[in-house]
mmCIF file of C-alpha atoms in Angstrom:
data_model
loop_
_atom_site.group_PDB
_atom_site.id
_atom_site.type_symbol
_atom_site.label_atom_id
_atom_site.label_comp_id
_atom_site.label_asym_id
_atom_site.label_seq_id
_atom_site.Cartn_x
_atom_site.Cartn_y
_atom_site.Cartn_z
ATOM 1 C CA GLN A 816 26.451 -4.030 -16.751
ATOM 2 C CA VAL A 817 22.721 -3.648 -17.152
ATOM 3 C CA GLN A 818 21.412 -0.447 -15.639
ATOM 4 C CA LEU A 819 18.011 1.207 -15.508
ATOM 5 C CA VAL A 820 18.068 4.650 -13.918
ATOM 6 C CA GLU A 821 14.811 6.485 -13.282
ATOM 7 C CA SER A 822 14.558 10.222 -12.778
ATOM 8 C CA GLY A 823 11.957 12.953 -12.661
ATOM 9 C CA GLY A 824 10.115 12.104 -9.480
ATOM 10 C CA GLY A 825 9.162 14.702 -6.914
ATOM 11 C CA LEU A 826 6.322 16.554 -5.221
ATOM 12 C CA VAL A 827 3.398 17.657 -7.359
ATOM 13 C CA LYS A 828 -0.044 19.060 -6.532
ATOM 14 C CA PRO A 829 -3.243 17.162 -7.294
ATOM 15 C CA GLY A 830 -4.239 17.749 -10.890
ATOM 16 C CA GLY A 831 -0.648 18.440 -11.867
ATOM 17 C CA SER A 832 1.682 16.702 -14.298
ATOM 18 C CA LEU A 833 5.062 15.033 -14.136
ATOM 19 C CA ARG A 834 7.289 13.258 -16.628
ATOM 20 C CA LEU A 835 9.454 10.362 -15.535
ATOM 21 C CA SER A 836 12.456 9.162 -17.500
ATOM 22 C CA CYS A 837 14.369 5.901 -17.438
ATOM 23 C CA ALA A 838 17.849 5.711 -18.944
ATOM 24 C CA ALA A 839 18.893 2.234 -20.034
ATOM 25 C CA SER A 840 22.435 0.984 -20.524
ATOM 26 C CA GLY A 841 24.410 -2.232 -20.755
ATOM 27 C CA PHE A 842 22.040 -4.074 -23.110
ATOM 28 C CA THR A 843 20.397 -3.813 -26.522
ATOM 29 C CA PHE A 844 17.447 -1.584 -25.697
ATOM 30 C CA THR A 845 15.514 -2.446 -28.839
ATOM 31 C CA ASP A 846 15.487 -6.145 -27.947
ATOM 32 C CA HIS A 847 13.095 -5.632 -25.048
ATOM 33 C CA TYR A 848 9.591 -4.652 -24.129
ATOM 34 C CA MET A 849 9.728 -2.229 -21.193
ATOM 35 C CA SER A 850 7.297 -1.632 -18.353
ATOM 36 C CA TRP A 851 6.420 0.745 -15.555
ATOM 37 C CA VAL A 852 5.412 -0.678 -12.189
ATOM 38 C CA ARG A 853 4.597 1.373 -9.083
ATOM 39 C CA GLN A 854 4.479 0.747 -5.374
ATOM 40 C CA ALA A 855 2.592 3.000 -2.980
ATOM 41 C CA PRO A 856 4.311 3.520 0.402
ATOM 42 C CA GLY A 857 3.998 0.348 2.447
ATOM 43 C CA LYS A 858 1.846 -1.305 -0.212
ATOM 44 C CA GLY A 859 2.195 -3.904 -2.941
ATOM 45 C CA LEU A 860 3.232 -3.715 -6.563
ATOM 46 C CA GLU A 861 0.927 -2.390 -9.273
ATOM 47 C CA TRP A 862 1.559 -2.769 -12.991
ATOM 48 C CA ILE A 863 1.081 0.484 -14.906
ATOM 49 C CA SER A 864 1.988 -0.079 -18.513
ATOM 50 C CA TYR A 865 4.157 -1.870 -20.993
ATOM 51 C CA ILE A 866 5.463 -0.822 -24.366
ATOM 52 C CA SER A 867 6.824 -2.975 -27.162
ATOM 53 C CA SER A 868 10.261 -2.469 -28.629
ATOM 54 C CA SER A 869 8.766 -0.621 -31.602
ATOM 55 C CA SER A 870 6.387 1.464 -29.425
ATOM 56 C CA SER A 871 3.351 -0.399 -30.733
ATOM 57 C CA PRO A 872 1.515 -1.932 -29.028
ATOM 58 C CA ILE A 873 1.277 -0.132 -25.697
ATOM 59 C CA TYR A 874 -0.992 -1.320 -22.887
ATOM 60 C CA TYR A 875 -2.164 0.417 -19.705
ATOM 61 C CA ALA A 876 -3.757 -0.484 -16.425
ATOM 62 C CA ASP A 877 -7.317 0.791 -16.097
ATOM 63 C CA SER A 878 -6.271 2.944 -13.127
ATOM 64 C CA VAL A 879 -4.074 5.175 -15.303
ATOM 65 C CA LYS A 880 -5.547 4.817 -18.794
ATOM 66 C CA GLY A 881 -6.286 8.207 -20.294
ATOM 67 C CA ARG A 882 -4.099 10.025 -17.773
ATOM 68 C CA PHE A 883 -0.672 8.418 -18.267
ATOM 69 C CA THR A 884 1.247 8.024 -21.520
ATOM 70 C CA VAL A 885 4.243 5.767 -22.038
ATOM 71 C CA SER A 886 6.789 6.328 -24.776
ATOM 72 C CA ARG A 887 10.313 5.354 -25.652
ATOM 73 C CA ASP A 888 13.158 6.806 -27.685
ATOM 74 C CA ASN A 889 15.267 3.910 -28.903
ATOM 75 C CA ALA A 890 17.984 6.209 -30.222
ATOM 76 C CA LYS A 891 18.367 7.678 -26.733
ATOM 77 C CA ARG A 892 17.856 4.316 -25.038
ATOM 78 C CA SER A 893 15.215 5.926 -22.868
ATOM 79 C CA LEU A 894 11.743 5.151 -21.565
ATOM 80 C CA TYR A 895 9.277 7.812 -20.456
ATOM 81 C CA LEU A 896 6.096 8.081 -18.426
ATOM 82 C CA GLN A 897 4.036 11.234 -18.843
ATOM 83 C CA MET A 898 1.623 11.534 -15.925
ATOM 84 C CA ASN A 899 -1.258 14.009 -16.099
ATOM 85 C CA SER A 900 -4.211 14.748 -13.840
ATOM 86 C CA LEU A 901 -2.319 13.316 -10.908
ATOM 87 C CA ARG A 902 -4.218 12.196 -7.813
ATOM 88 C CA ALA A 903 -3.178 11.504 -4.248
ATOM 89 C CA GLU A 904 -3.514 7.779 -4.941
ATOM 90 C CA ASP A 905 -0.792 8.042 -7.591
ATOM 91 C CA THR A 906 1.736 8.635 -4.818
ATOM 92 C CA ALA A 907 4.237 5.798 -5.148
ATOM 93 C CA VAL A 908 7.717 4.714 -6.085
ATOM 94 C CA TYR A 909 7.739 4.222 -9.838
ATOM 95 C CA TYR A 910 9.970 1.497 -11.257
ATOM 96 C CA CYS A 911 11.173 1.124 -14.815
ATOM 97 C CA THR A 912 11.539 -2.542 -15.724
ATOM 98 C CA ARG A 913 12.894 -4.628 -18.582
ATOM 99 C CA GLU A 914 10.789 -7.513 -19.810
ATOM 100 C CA ASP A 915 13.149 -10.477 -20.055
ATOM 101 C CA TYR A 916 10.468 -13.110 -20.581
ATOM 102 C CA TYR A 917 6.806 -13.049 -21.436
ATOM 103 C CA TYR A 918 5.180 -10.759 -18.894
ATOM 104 C CA ALA A 919 8.091 -11.030 -16.476
ATOM 105 C CA SER A 920 10.438 -8.214 -15.485
ATOM 106 C CA GLY A 921 13.965 -9.477 -15.160
ATOM 107 C CA ARG A 922 15.582 -6.116 -14.479
ATOM 108 C CA TRP A 923 14.339 -3.234 -12.356
ATOM 109 C CA GLY A 924 15.582 0.282 -11.784
ATOM 110 C CA GLN A 925 16.033 1.690 -8.309
ATOM 111 C CA GLY A 926 12.746 3.564 -8.527
ATOM 112 C CA THR A 927 11.791 7.214 -8.282
ATOM 113 C CA LEU A 928 9.323 8.587 -5.733
ATOM 114 C CA VAL A 929 6.324 10.593 -6.869
ATOM 115 C CA THR A 930 4.353 12.368 -4.160
ATOM 116 C CA VAL A 931 1.012 13.956 -5.024
ATOM 117 C CA SER A 932 -0.039 16.327 -2.288
ATOM 118 C CA SER A 933 -1.258 19.863 -1.818
ATOM 119 C CA GLN B 1130 -9.688 -6.857 -12.622
ATOM 120 C CA SER B 1131 -8.844 -7.418 -8.954
ATOM 121 C CA ALA B 1132 -5.417 -8.162 -7.591
ATOM 122 C CA LEU B 1133 -4.414 -11.771 -7.140
ATOM 123 C CA THR B 1134 -4.886 -13.176 -3.636
ATOM 124 C CA GLN B 1135 -1.879 -14.056 -1.503
ATOM 125 C CA PRO B 1136 -1.685 -14.805 2.227
ATOM 126 C CA PRO B 1137 -0.302 -11.755 4.039
ATOM 127 C CA SER B 1138 2.304 -13.782 5.884
ATOM 128 C CA ALA B 1139 4.156 -17.085 5.929
ATOM 129 C CA SER B 1140 6.932 -18.440 8.089
ATOM 130 C CA GLY B 1141 9.289 -21.342 8.555
ATOM 131 C CA SER B 1142 12.435 -22.337 10.375
ATOM 132 C CA PRO B 1143 15.841 -22.544 8.704
ATOM 133 C CA GLY B 1144 16.094 -25.674 6.592
ATOM 134 C CA GLN B 1145 12.350 -26.128 6.332
ATOM 135 C CA SER B 1146 10.166 -25.640 3.277
ATOM 136 C CA VAL B 1147 7.410 -23.081 2.917
ATOM 137 C CA THR B 1148 4.818 -22.636 0.177
ATOM 138 C CA ILE B 1149 3.105 -19.371 -0.729
ATOM 139 C CA SER B 1150 -0.108 -19.451 -2.724
ATOM 140 C CA CYS B 1151 -1.437 -17.022 -5.316
ATOM 141 C CA THR B 1152 -5.086 -17.362 -6.270
ATOM 142 C CA GLY B 1153 -6.681 -15.824 -9.312
ATOM 143 C CA THR B 1154 -9.371 -16.713 -11.813
ATOM 144 C CA SER B 1155 -9.741 -18.324 -15.203
ATOM 145 C CA SER B 1156 -9.097 -14.881 -16.697
ATOM 146 C CA ASP B 1157 -5.593 -14.711 -15.335
ATOM 147 C CA VAL B 1158 -3.727 -17.435 -13.417
ATOM 148 C CA GLY B 1159 -6.021 -20.203 -14.603
ATOM 149 C CA GLY B 1160 -6.022 -19.129 -18.216
ATOM 150 C CA TYR B 1161 -2.355 -18.545 -18.937
ATOM 151 C CA ASN B 1162 1.041 -19.962 -18.031
ATOM 152 C CA TYR B 1163 2.498 -16.527 -17.441
ATOM 153 C CA VAL B 1164 2.805 -16.501 -13.687
ATOM 154 C CA SER B 1165 5.890 -14.894 -12.167
ATOM 155 C CA TRP B 1166 7.204 -14.525 -8.637
ATOM 156 C CA TYR B 1167 9.281 -11.663 -7.248
ATOM 157 C CA GLN B 1168 11.311 -11.298 -4.068
ATOM 158 C CA GLN B 1169 11.646 -7.873 -2.479
ATOM 159 C CA HIS B 1170 13.870 -7.025 0.455
ATOM 160 C CA PRO B 1171 13.116 -3.824 2.425
ATOM 161 C CA GLY B 1172 14.108 -0.702 0.549
ATOM 162 C CA LYS B 1173 15.164 -2.657 -2.526
ATOM 163 C CA ALA B 1174 13.723 -3.195 -5.978
ATOM 164 C CA PRO B 1175 11.958 -6.504 -6.622
ATOM 165 C CA LYS B 1176 13.919 -9.423 -8.073
ATOM 166 C CA LEU B 1177 12.470 -11.977 -10.477
ATOM 167 C CA MET B 1178 12.598 -15.467 -8.987
ATOM 168 C CA ILE B 1179 10.231 -17.504 -11.198
ATOM 169 C CA TYR B 1180 8.701 -16.867 -14.612
ATOM 170 C CA GLU B 1181 6.240 -18.804 -16.776
ATOM 171 C CA VAL B 1182 4.976 -20.697 -13.707
ATOM 172 C CA ASN B 1183 8.045 -22.814 -12.998
ATOM 173 C CA LYS B 1184 11.134 -21.473 -14.759
ATOM 174 C CA ARG B 1185 14.066 -19.959 -12.883
ATOM 175 C CA PRO B 1186 16.186 -17.125 -14.267
ATOM 176 C CA SER B 1187 19.905 -17.696 -14.272
ATOM 177 C CA GLY B 1188 21.371 -17.220 -10.814
ATOM 178 C CA VAL B 1189 18.242 -18.027 -8.816
ATOM 179 C CA PRO B 1190 18.878 -20.973 -6.475
ATOM 180 C CA ASP B 1191 17.013 -24.191 -7.225
ATOM 181 C CA ARG B 1192 15.598 -23.982 -3.702
ATOM 182 C CA PHE B 1193 12.954 -21.794 -5.314
ATOM 183 C CA SER B 1194 10.326 -23.580 -7.375
ATOM 184 C CA GLY B 1195 6.953 -22.710 -8.858
ATOM 185 C CA SER B 1196 3.847 -24.627 -9.805
ATOM 186 C CA LYS B 1197 0.225 -24.106 -10.757
ATOM 187 C CA SER B 1198 -3.008 -25.998 -10.334
ATOM 188 C CA GLY B 1199 -6.125 -24.526 -11.827
ATOM 189 C CA SER B 1200 -6.330 -20.870 -10.834
ATOM 190 C CA THR B 1201 -3.858 -21.137 -7.974
ATOM 191 C CA ALA B 1202 -0.112 -20.773 -8.398
ATOM 192 C CA SER B 1203 2.412 -21.595 -5.712
ATOM 193 C CA LEU B 1204 5.961 -20.676 -4.829
ATOM 194 C CA THR B 1205 7.890 -23.158 -2.706
ATOM 195 C CA VAL B 1206 11.094 -22.221 -0.940
ATOM 196 C CA SER B 1207 13.001 -25.277 0.235
ATOM 197 C CA GLY B 1208 15.890 -25.339 2.682
ATOM 198 C CA LEU B 1209 14.925 -21.944 4.093
ATOM 199 C CA GLN B 1210 17.788 -19.576 4.750
ATOM 200 C CA ALA B 1211 17.885 -16.334 6.688
ATOM 201 C CA GLU B 1212 18.352 -14.312 3.497
ATOM 202 C CA ASP B 1213 15.054 -15.654 2.126
ATOM 203 C CA GLU B 1214 13.197 -13.418 4.578
ATOM 204 C CA ALA B 1215 11.511 -10.876 2.318
ATOM 205 C CA ASP B 1216 8.234 -9.941 0.683
ATOM 206 C CA TYR B 1217 7.119 -12.128 -2.201
ATOM 207 C CA TYR B 1218 4.753 -11.073 -4.968
ATOM 208 C CA CYS B 1219 3.126 -13.137 -7.656
ATOM 209 C CA SER B 1220 2.023 -11.708 -10.977
ATOM 210 C CA SER B 1221 0.022 -13.049 -13.885
ATOM 211 C CA TYR B 1222 -0.900 -12.023 -17.368
ATOM 212 C CA ALA B 1223 -4.635 -11.393 -17.555
ATOM 213 C CA ASP B 1224 -7.245 -10.984 -20.282
ATOM 214 C CA SER B 1225 -7.071 -7.886 -22.457
ATOM 215 C CA ASN B 1226 -3.331 -7.437 -22.152
ATOM 216 C CA LYS B 1227 -3.204 -6.648 -18.467
ATOM 217 C CA LEU B 1228 -0.780 -7.718 -15.779
ATOM 218 C CA LEU B 1229 -1.976 -8.353 -12.246
ATOM 219 C CA PHE B 1230 0.066 -8.557 -9.066
ATOM 220 C CA GLY B 1231 -0.805 -10.251 -5.815
ATOM 221 C CA GLY B 1232 -0.973 -8.281 -2.606
ATOM 222 C CA GLY B 1233 2.301 -9.734 -1.382
ATOM 223 C CA THR B 1234 3.348 -12.205 1.300
ATOM 224 C CA LYS B 1235 5.817 -11.410 4.037
ATOM 225 C CA LEU B 1236 8.015 -14.456 4.586
ATOM 226 C CA THR B 1237 9.591 -14.703 8.024
ATOM 227 C CA VAL B 1238 12.433 -17.094 8.772
ATOM 228 C CA LEU B 1239 12.029 -18.013 12.423
#
């Protein structure tokens, strides 16, 4: 069955870095754009980035552009999110998603919590 | 770009219909037919309910329907059931390859 499993979340200090991973299984990874979406505690959803199946193009939300980098390794069926210069407002559950239709995420991982605090 | 505008709450009794709105601009909802709706139960990941304004993924009951008029999209849930109580989010493609979400609507089944 289709699975998206995020890992790498945790507690990090402001200004620090963290790398999230998303392991995909149960489908042809190269057939899909992939996205990252986050949700701050008790708040709504916020789109972060999406990456094409070939890793170009890649698009980012203005709130993370220049600080976050998305990549994928199709051979490893994995998606990554490198987060630098982290701020308190980056505290959120980060979801890896599979784009099943144009700009619509049909599959979501369980999420991984990132907490930015001193 | 700002988030799309949704009412914070909506409610209805079992069997009734309820409609949730999602208002944007000509740069997002009004300019493209790439509006989606997601259902999220507490502590769970969101689930896609509607894509491309009015299309349902396989497995989503036909009680859920979507529409759009100008820069406002709508999700209608007919024949409300207890399990429909959840948070609902709209999203839309926006200019310059962005994706915007609404602030979310908490649907209560009375």
